[in-house]
Short mmCIF file of C-alpha atoms and ligand atoms in Angstrom, two decimals:
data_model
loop_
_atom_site.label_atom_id
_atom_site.label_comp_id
_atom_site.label_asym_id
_atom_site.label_seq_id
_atom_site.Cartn_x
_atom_site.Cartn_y
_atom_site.Cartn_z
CA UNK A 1 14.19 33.25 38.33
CA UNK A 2 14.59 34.85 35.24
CA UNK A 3 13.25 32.68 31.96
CA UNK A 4 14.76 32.86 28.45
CA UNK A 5 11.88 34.69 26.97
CA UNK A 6 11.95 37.59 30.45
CA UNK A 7 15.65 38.08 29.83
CA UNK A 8 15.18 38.51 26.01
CA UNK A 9 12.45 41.32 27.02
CA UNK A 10 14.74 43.12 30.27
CA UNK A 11 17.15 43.63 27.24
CA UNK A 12 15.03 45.15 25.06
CA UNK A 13 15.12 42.56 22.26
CA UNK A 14 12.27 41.76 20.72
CA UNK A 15 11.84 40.74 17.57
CA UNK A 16 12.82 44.23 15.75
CA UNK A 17 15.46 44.67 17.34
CA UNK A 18 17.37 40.62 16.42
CA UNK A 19 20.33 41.57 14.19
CA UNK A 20 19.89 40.87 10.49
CA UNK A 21 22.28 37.59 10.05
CA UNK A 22 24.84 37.75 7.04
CA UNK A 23 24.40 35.75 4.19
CA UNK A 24 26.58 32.38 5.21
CA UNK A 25 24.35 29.92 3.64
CA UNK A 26 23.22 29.06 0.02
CA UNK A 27 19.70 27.51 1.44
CA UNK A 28 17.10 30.44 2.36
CA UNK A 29 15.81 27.93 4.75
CA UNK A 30 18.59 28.07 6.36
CA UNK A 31 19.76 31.71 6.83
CA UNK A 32 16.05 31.92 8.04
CA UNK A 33 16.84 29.73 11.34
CA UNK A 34 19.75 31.50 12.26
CA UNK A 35 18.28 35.04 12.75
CA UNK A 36 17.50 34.25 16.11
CA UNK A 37 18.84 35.21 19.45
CA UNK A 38 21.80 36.94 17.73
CA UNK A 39 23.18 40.22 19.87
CA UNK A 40 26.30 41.89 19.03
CA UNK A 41 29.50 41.80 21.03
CA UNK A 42 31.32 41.31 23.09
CA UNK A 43 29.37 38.16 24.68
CA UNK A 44 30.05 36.10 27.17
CA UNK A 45 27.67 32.72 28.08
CA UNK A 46 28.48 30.43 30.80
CA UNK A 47 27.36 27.90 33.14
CA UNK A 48 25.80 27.86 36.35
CA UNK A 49 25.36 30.84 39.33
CA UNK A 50 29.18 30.64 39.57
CA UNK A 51 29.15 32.01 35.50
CA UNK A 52 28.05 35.35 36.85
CA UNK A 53 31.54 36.48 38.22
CA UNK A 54 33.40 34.76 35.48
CA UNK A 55 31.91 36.61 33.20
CA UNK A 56 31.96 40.09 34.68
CA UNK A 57 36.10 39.23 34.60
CA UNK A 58 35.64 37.93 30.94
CA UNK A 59 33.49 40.94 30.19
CA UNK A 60 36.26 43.46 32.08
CA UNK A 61 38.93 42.01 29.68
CA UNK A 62 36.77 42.25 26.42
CA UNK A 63 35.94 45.70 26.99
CA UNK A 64 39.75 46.57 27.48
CA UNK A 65 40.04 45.23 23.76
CA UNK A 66 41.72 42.16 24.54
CA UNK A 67 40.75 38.89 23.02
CA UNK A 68 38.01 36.34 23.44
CA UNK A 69 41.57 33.51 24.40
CA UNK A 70 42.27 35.99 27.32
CA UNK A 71 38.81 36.77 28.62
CA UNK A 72 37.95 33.03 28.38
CA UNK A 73 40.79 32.10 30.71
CA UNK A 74 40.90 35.01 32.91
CA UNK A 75 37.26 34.41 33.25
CA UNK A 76 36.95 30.73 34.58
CA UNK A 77 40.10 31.62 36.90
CA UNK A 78 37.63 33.15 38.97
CA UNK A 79 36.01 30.51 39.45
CA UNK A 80 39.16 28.07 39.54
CA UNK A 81 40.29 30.19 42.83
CA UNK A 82 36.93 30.17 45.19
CA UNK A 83 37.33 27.38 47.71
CA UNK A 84 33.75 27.40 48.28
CA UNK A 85 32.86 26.29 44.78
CA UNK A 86 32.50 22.63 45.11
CA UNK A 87 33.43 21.39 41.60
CA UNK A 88 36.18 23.81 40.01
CA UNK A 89 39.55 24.34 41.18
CA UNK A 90 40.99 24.85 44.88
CA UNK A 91 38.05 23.46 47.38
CA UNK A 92 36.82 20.99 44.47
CA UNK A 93 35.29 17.17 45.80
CA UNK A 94 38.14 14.83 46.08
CA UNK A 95 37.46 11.38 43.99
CA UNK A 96 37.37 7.93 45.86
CA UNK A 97 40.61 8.28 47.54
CA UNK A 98 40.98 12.06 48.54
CA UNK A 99 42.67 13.12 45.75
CA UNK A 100 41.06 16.41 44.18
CA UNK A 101 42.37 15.81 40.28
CA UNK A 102 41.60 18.65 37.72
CA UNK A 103 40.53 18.37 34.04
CA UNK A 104 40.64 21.76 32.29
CA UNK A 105 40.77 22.51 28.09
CA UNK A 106 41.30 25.50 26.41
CA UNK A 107 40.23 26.51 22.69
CA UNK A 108 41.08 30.15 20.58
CA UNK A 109 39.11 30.91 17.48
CA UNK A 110 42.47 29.36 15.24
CA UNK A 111 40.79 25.98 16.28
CA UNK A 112 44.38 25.64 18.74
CA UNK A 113 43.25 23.20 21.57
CA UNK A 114 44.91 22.68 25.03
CA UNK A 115 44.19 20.56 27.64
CA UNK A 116 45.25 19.05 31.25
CA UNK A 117 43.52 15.90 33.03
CA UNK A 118 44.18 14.17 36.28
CA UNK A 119 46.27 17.19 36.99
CA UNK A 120 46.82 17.65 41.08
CA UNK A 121 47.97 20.77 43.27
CA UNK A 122 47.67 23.53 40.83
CA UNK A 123 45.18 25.75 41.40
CA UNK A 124 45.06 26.93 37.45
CA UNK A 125 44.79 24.16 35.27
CA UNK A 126 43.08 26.47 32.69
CA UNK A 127 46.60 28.32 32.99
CA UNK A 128 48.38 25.34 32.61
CA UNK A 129 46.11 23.96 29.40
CA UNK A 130 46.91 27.37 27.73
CA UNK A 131 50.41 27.06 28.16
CA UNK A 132 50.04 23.39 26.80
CA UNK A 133 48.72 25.12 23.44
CA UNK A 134 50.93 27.37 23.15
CA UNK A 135 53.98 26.34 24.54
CA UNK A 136 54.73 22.19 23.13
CA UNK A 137 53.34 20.80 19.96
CA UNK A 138 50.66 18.56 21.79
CA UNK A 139 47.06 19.36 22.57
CA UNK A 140 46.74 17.23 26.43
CA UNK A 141 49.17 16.43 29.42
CA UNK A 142 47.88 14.27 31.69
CA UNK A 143 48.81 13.21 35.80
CA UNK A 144 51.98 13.64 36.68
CA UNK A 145 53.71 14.66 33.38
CA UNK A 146 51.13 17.46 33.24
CA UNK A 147 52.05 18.79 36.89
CA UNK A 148 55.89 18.56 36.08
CA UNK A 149 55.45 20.91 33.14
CA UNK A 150 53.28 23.26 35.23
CA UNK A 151 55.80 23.53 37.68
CA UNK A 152 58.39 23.85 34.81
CA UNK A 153 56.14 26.86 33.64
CA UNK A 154 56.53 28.22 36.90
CA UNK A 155 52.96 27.29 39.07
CA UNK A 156 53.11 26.81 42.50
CA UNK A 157 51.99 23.61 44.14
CA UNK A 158 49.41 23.92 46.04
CA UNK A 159 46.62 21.51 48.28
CA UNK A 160 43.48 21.59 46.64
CA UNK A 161 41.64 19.44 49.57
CA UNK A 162 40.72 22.39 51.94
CA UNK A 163 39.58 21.37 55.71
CA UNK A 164 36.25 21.70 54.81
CA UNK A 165 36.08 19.16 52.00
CA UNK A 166 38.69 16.90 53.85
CA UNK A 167 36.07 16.53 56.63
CA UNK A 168 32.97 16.03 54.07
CA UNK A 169 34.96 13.21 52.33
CA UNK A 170 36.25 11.13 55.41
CA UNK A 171 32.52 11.32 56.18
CA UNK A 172 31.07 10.02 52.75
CA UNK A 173 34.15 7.39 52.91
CA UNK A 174 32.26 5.77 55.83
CA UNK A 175 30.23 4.47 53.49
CA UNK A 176 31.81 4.95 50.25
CA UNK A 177 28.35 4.83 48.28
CA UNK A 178 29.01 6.10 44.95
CA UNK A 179 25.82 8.32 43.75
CA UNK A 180 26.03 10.96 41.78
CA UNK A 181 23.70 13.82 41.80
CA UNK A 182 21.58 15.28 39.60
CA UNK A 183 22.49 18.74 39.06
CA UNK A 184 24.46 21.18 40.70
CA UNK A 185 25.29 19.39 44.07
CA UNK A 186 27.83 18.07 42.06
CA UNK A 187 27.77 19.13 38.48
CA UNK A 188 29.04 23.08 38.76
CA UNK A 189 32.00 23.03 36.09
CA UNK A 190 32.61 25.71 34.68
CA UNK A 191 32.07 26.15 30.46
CA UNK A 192 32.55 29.91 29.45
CA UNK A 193 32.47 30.79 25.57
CA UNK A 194 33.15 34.51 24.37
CA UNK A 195 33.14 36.62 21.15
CA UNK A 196 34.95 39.31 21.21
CA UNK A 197 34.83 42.34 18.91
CA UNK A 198 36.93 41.30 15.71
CA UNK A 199 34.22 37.94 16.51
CA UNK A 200 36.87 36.07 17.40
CA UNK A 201 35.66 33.15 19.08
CA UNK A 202 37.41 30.94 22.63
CA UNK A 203 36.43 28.68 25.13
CA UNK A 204 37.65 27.30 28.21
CA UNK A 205 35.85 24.32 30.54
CA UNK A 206 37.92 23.43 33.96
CA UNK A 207 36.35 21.07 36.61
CA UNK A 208 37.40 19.09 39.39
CA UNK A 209 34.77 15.85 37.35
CA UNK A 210 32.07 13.90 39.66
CA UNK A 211 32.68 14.01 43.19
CA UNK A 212 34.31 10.92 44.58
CA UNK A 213 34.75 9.36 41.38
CA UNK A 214 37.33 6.25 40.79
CA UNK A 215 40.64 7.23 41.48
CA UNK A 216 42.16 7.85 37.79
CA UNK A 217 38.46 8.97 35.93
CA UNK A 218 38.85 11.83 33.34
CA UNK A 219 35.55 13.51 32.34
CA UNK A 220 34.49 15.49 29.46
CA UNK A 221 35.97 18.95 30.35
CA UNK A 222 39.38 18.32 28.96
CA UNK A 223 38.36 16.26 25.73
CA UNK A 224 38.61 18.33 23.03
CA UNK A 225 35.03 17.82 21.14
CA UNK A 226 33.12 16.49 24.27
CA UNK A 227 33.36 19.32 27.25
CA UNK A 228 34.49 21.88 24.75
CA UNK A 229 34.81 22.81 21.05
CA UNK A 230 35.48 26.01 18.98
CA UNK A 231 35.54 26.77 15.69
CA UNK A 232 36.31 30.16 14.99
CA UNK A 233 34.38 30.34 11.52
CA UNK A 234 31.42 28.66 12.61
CA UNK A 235 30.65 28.77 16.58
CA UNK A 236 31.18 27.07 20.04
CA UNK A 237 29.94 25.03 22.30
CA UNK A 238 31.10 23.39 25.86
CA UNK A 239 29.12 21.09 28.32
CA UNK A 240 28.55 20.48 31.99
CA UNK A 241 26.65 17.49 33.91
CA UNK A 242 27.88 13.76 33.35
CA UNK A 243 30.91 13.69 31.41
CA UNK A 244 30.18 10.15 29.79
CA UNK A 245 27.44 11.17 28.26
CA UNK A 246 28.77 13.83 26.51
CA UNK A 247 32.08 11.91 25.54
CA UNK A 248 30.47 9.01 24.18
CA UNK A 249 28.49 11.17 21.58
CA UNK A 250 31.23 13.80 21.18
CA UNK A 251 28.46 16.34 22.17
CA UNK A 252 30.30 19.79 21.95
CA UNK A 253 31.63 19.11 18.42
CA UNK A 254 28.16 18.02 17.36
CA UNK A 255 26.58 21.22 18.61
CA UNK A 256 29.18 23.29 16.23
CA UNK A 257 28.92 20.71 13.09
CA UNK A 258 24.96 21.48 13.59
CA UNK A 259 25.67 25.25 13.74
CA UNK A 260 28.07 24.74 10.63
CA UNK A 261 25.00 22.90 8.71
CA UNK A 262 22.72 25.72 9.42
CA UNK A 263 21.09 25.50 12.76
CA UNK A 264 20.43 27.52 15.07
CA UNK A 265 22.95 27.39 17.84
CA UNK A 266 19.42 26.29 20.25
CA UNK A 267 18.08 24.05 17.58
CA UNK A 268 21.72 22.33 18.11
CA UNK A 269 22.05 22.36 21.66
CA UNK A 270 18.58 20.46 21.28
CA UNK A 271 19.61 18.24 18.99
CA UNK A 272 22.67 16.91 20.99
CA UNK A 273 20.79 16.83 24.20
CA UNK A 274 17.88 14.29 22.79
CA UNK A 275 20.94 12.11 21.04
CA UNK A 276 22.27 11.87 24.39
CA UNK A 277 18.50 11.08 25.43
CA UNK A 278 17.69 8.62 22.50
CA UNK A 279 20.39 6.49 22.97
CA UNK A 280 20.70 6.15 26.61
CA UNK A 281 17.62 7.01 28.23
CA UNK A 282 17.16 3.45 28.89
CA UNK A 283 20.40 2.15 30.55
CA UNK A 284 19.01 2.77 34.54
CA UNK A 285 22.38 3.99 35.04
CA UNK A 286 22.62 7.17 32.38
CA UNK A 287 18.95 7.22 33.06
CA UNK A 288 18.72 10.47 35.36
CA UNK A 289 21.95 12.38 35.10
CA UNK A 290 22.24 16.29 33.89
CA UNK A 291 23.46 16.90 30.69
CA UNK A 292 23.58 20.94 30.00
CA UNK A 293 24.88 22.37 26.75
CA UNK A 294 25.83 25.92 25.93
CA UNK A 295 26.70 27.49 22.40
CA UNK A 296 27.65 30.80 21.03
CA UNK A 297 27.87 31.19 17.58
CA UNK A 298 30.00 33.55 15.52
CA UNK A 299 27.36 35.74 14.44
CA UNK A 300 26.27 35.84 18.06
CA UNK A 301 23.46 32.88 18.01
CA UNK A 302 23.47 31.65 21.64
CA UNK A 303 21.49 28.44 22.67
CA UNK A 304 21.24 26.62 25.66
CA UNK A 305 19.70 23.32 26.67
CA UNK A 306 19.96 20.56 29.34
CA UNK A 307 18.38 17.10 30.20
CA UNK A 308 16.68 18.08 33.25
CA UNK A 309 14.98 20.84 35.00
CA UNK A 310 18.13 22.84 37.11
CA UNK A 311 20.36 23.71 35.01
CA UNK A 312 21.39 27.81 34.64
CA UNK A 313 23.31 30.12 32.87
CA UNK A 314 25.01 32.87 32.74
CA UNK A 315 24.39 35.76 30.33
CA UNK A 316 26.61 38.65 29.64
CA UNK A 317 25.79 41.14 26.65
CA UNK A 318 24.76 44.97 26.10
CA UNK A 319 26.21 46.18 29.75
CA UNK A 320 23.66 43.58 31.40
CA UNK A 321 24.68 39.90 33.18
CA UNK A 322 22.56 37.93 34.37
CA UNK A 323 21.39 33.94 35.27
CA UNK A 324 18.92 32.25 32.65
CA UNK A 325 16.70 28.78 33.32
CA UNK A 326 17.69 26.64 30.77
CA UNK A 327 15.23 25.05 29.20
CA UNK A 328 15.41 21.18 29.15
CA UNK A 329 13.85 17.90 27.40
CA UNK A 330 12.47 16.14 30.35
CA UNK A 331 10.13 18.61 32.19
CA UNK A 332 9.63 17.05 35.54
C1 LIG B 1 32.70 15.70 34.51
N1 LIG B 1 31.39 17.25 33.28
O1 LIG B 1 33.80 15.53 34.98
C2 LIG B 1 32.14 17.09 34.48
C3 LIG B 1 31.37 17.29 35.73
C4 LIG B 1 30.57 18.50 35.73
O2 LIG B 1 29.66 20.21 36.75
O3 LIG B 1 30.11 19.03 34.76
N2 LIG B 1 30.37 19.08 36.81
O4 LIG B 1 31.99 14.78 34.11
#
C-alpha cells in the first residue's frame, strides 16, 4: 500500500520541487508551516478505495474547465450510484428498521451550504442538497419535507434497500446487536474536496450514517461544520468514521479555523483528531471508533489524519490518482 512519504516520491515531489506559498500571513513562523505538501491544481482528495473513481469523474470535469461545485458533486455521484458500496447511496445499510435514510451536504468556495438528512428513495441526495443551496433560502431539509422537494425538483423515487442488503439486515435483525465497526465495514462515506483552477474551493460528503443505527439518527455528513466545511479564502475539510464524534467538536470547521490561523492543513487534521481523542478517549463507548479527517487548502496544502490504523485516501493531482495510508494517532 502506498505511504504518504512513497506517493510524495512516485510524483516527483521532493522537497525542491514544493511550491513556494504566497505571503498570507504576517508571522514568518507561520508562512514557514504552510510550505508543505502544496501541488498546484486542479486537486481532488477523498476518502476511502471508493475516492478513486470519484475523483477520476471530479478530475474529468476540472479538466473540462468547469468548477470545483460541479466536480465535487458529479464526483461523489459515482459513488452515490454503486449498489455494492455499502455506506453511500443506492445499496447503503438500512438503520434499525430497514429503512436506508441518506445524509448528504454540499459547500462552493462562496461559503453557500446545502444539505439533506433522513432523506429516503433518492438515489442523489448530493443532487438534492445542491438544489437546496441554490434553489430556497435555507441551508438543510430534512425526512419527508426534504423528499417532497426532491420530487418537486424532479428526482425519481427510487428503493435504496437492494436484495442483497434486505437479506443481510433481516439476518442481523435476528439479533438486533447494535455494534459498530471500526473502519470501513461500515464507515465508507464519501468526503471529496477539490480546487479547481481559478482555486476555487467545494466540497460535498453523502452517506447512508452507521449501519443499523436508531431509526431517525442523523450523522455528521450533512452538518455543516462537522462532516463538511469550506471556506473559499482559507481551505476545506470533511470527515468520515463516527459522526458523533466529529459533531460534538464541530471537527471540519476546526480543521479550516486551524488552517485560517496558520497551520498546516496536516498539522490541523492532527489537531482535531487528538481533541476528538483528549476528550473522549475514555468514555468505553467513543473509546475505539474511526475518526478520519481530510483537508485541502487553498494554496493546495492537503492533510490527512485518522484515529486508527485503516483509514485511506484518495489522491488526485499532476495526471496521477491514487490511494494513500493515512496516518493516525493510535498506532496499533
Ligand atoms: C455517520 N460519518 O453517519 C458517517 C458514517 C461514515 O463512513 O463516515 N461512514 O456517522
Amino acid at each position: 500500500m502506498a505511504t504518504r512519504r512513497k506517493f510524495l516520491h512516485n510524483l516527483g515531489l521532493g522537497s525542491a520541487a514544493l511550491l513556494t506559498a504566497p505571503k498570507l500571513f504576517a508571522n514568518q513562523e507561520i508562512e514557514k508551516r504552510i510550505i508543505k505538501n502544496q501541488f498546484l491544481p486542479p486537486i481532488v482528495i477523498s476518502t476511502w478505495s471508493h475516492g478513486i473513481p470519484a475523483n477520476t469523474e471530479a478530475i474529468r470535469v476540472l479538466k473540462k474547465g468547469d468548477s470545483a461545485l460541479n466536480a465535487v458533486e458529479k464526483g461523489v455521484r459515482v459513488v452515490e450510484a454503486d449498489p455494492d458500496n455499502h455506506s453511500v447511496g443506492i445499496g447503503g445499510f438500512p438503520d434499525a428498521s430497514g429503512h436506508v435514510t441518506l445524509d448528504a451536504s454540499i459547500m462552493d468556495h462562496k461559503g453557500q451550504a446545502g444539505a439533506v438528512c433522513y432523506l429516503e428513495d433518492i438515489v442523489h441526495p448530493i443532487s438534492v442538497a445542491r438544489k437546496v443551496m441554490e434553489e430556497t433560502p435555507h441551508v438543510m431539509l430534512s425526512g419527508v419535507g426534504a423528499l417532497e422537494f426532491a420530487i418537486k425538483q424532479g428526482f425519481d423515487r427510487q428503493k435504496l434497500l437492494t436484495p442483497k442488503m434486505e437479506k443481510i439486515w433481516c439476518k442481523w435483525a435476528e439479533t438486533a446487536e447494535y455494534k459498530p465497526e471500526v473502519n470501513f465495514e461500515n464507515h465508507d462515506t464519501i468526503g471529496l474536496l477539490a480546487l479547481d483552477k481559478k482555486k476555487h474551493l467545494a466540497g460535498a460528503c453523502t452517506t447512508s450514517g452507521m449501519a443499523y443505527k436508531l431509526p431517525g439518527r442523523v450523522g455528521d455528513s450533512p452538518i455543516i461544520g462537522a462532516g463538511l466545511f469550506v471556506d473559499g479564502e482559507v481551505g476545506a475539510a470533511t470527515a468520515t468514521g463516527m459522526g458523533e464524534l466529529m459533531m460534538k467538536t464541530v471537527g471540519s470547521f476546526l480543521i479550516v479555523e486551524l488552517i485560517r490561523n496558520g497551520y498546516s492543513a496536516q498539522e490541523a487534521c492532527e489537531i482535531a483528531i487528538k481533541r476528538i481523542w483528549d476528550r473522549y478517549s475514555d468514555d468505553q463507548d467513543s473509546k475505539y471508533f474511526q475518526v478520519g479527517y481530510l483537508a485541502l487548502s487553498k494554496d493546495g496544502d492537503i492533510g490527512a489524519y485518522a484515529i486508527l490504523p485503516g483509514f485511506q485516501y484518495a489522491l488526485a493531482v499532476n495526471g496521477e490518482n491514487i490511494l494513500v495510508d493515512s496516518d493516525c494517532l493510535i498506532k496499533e
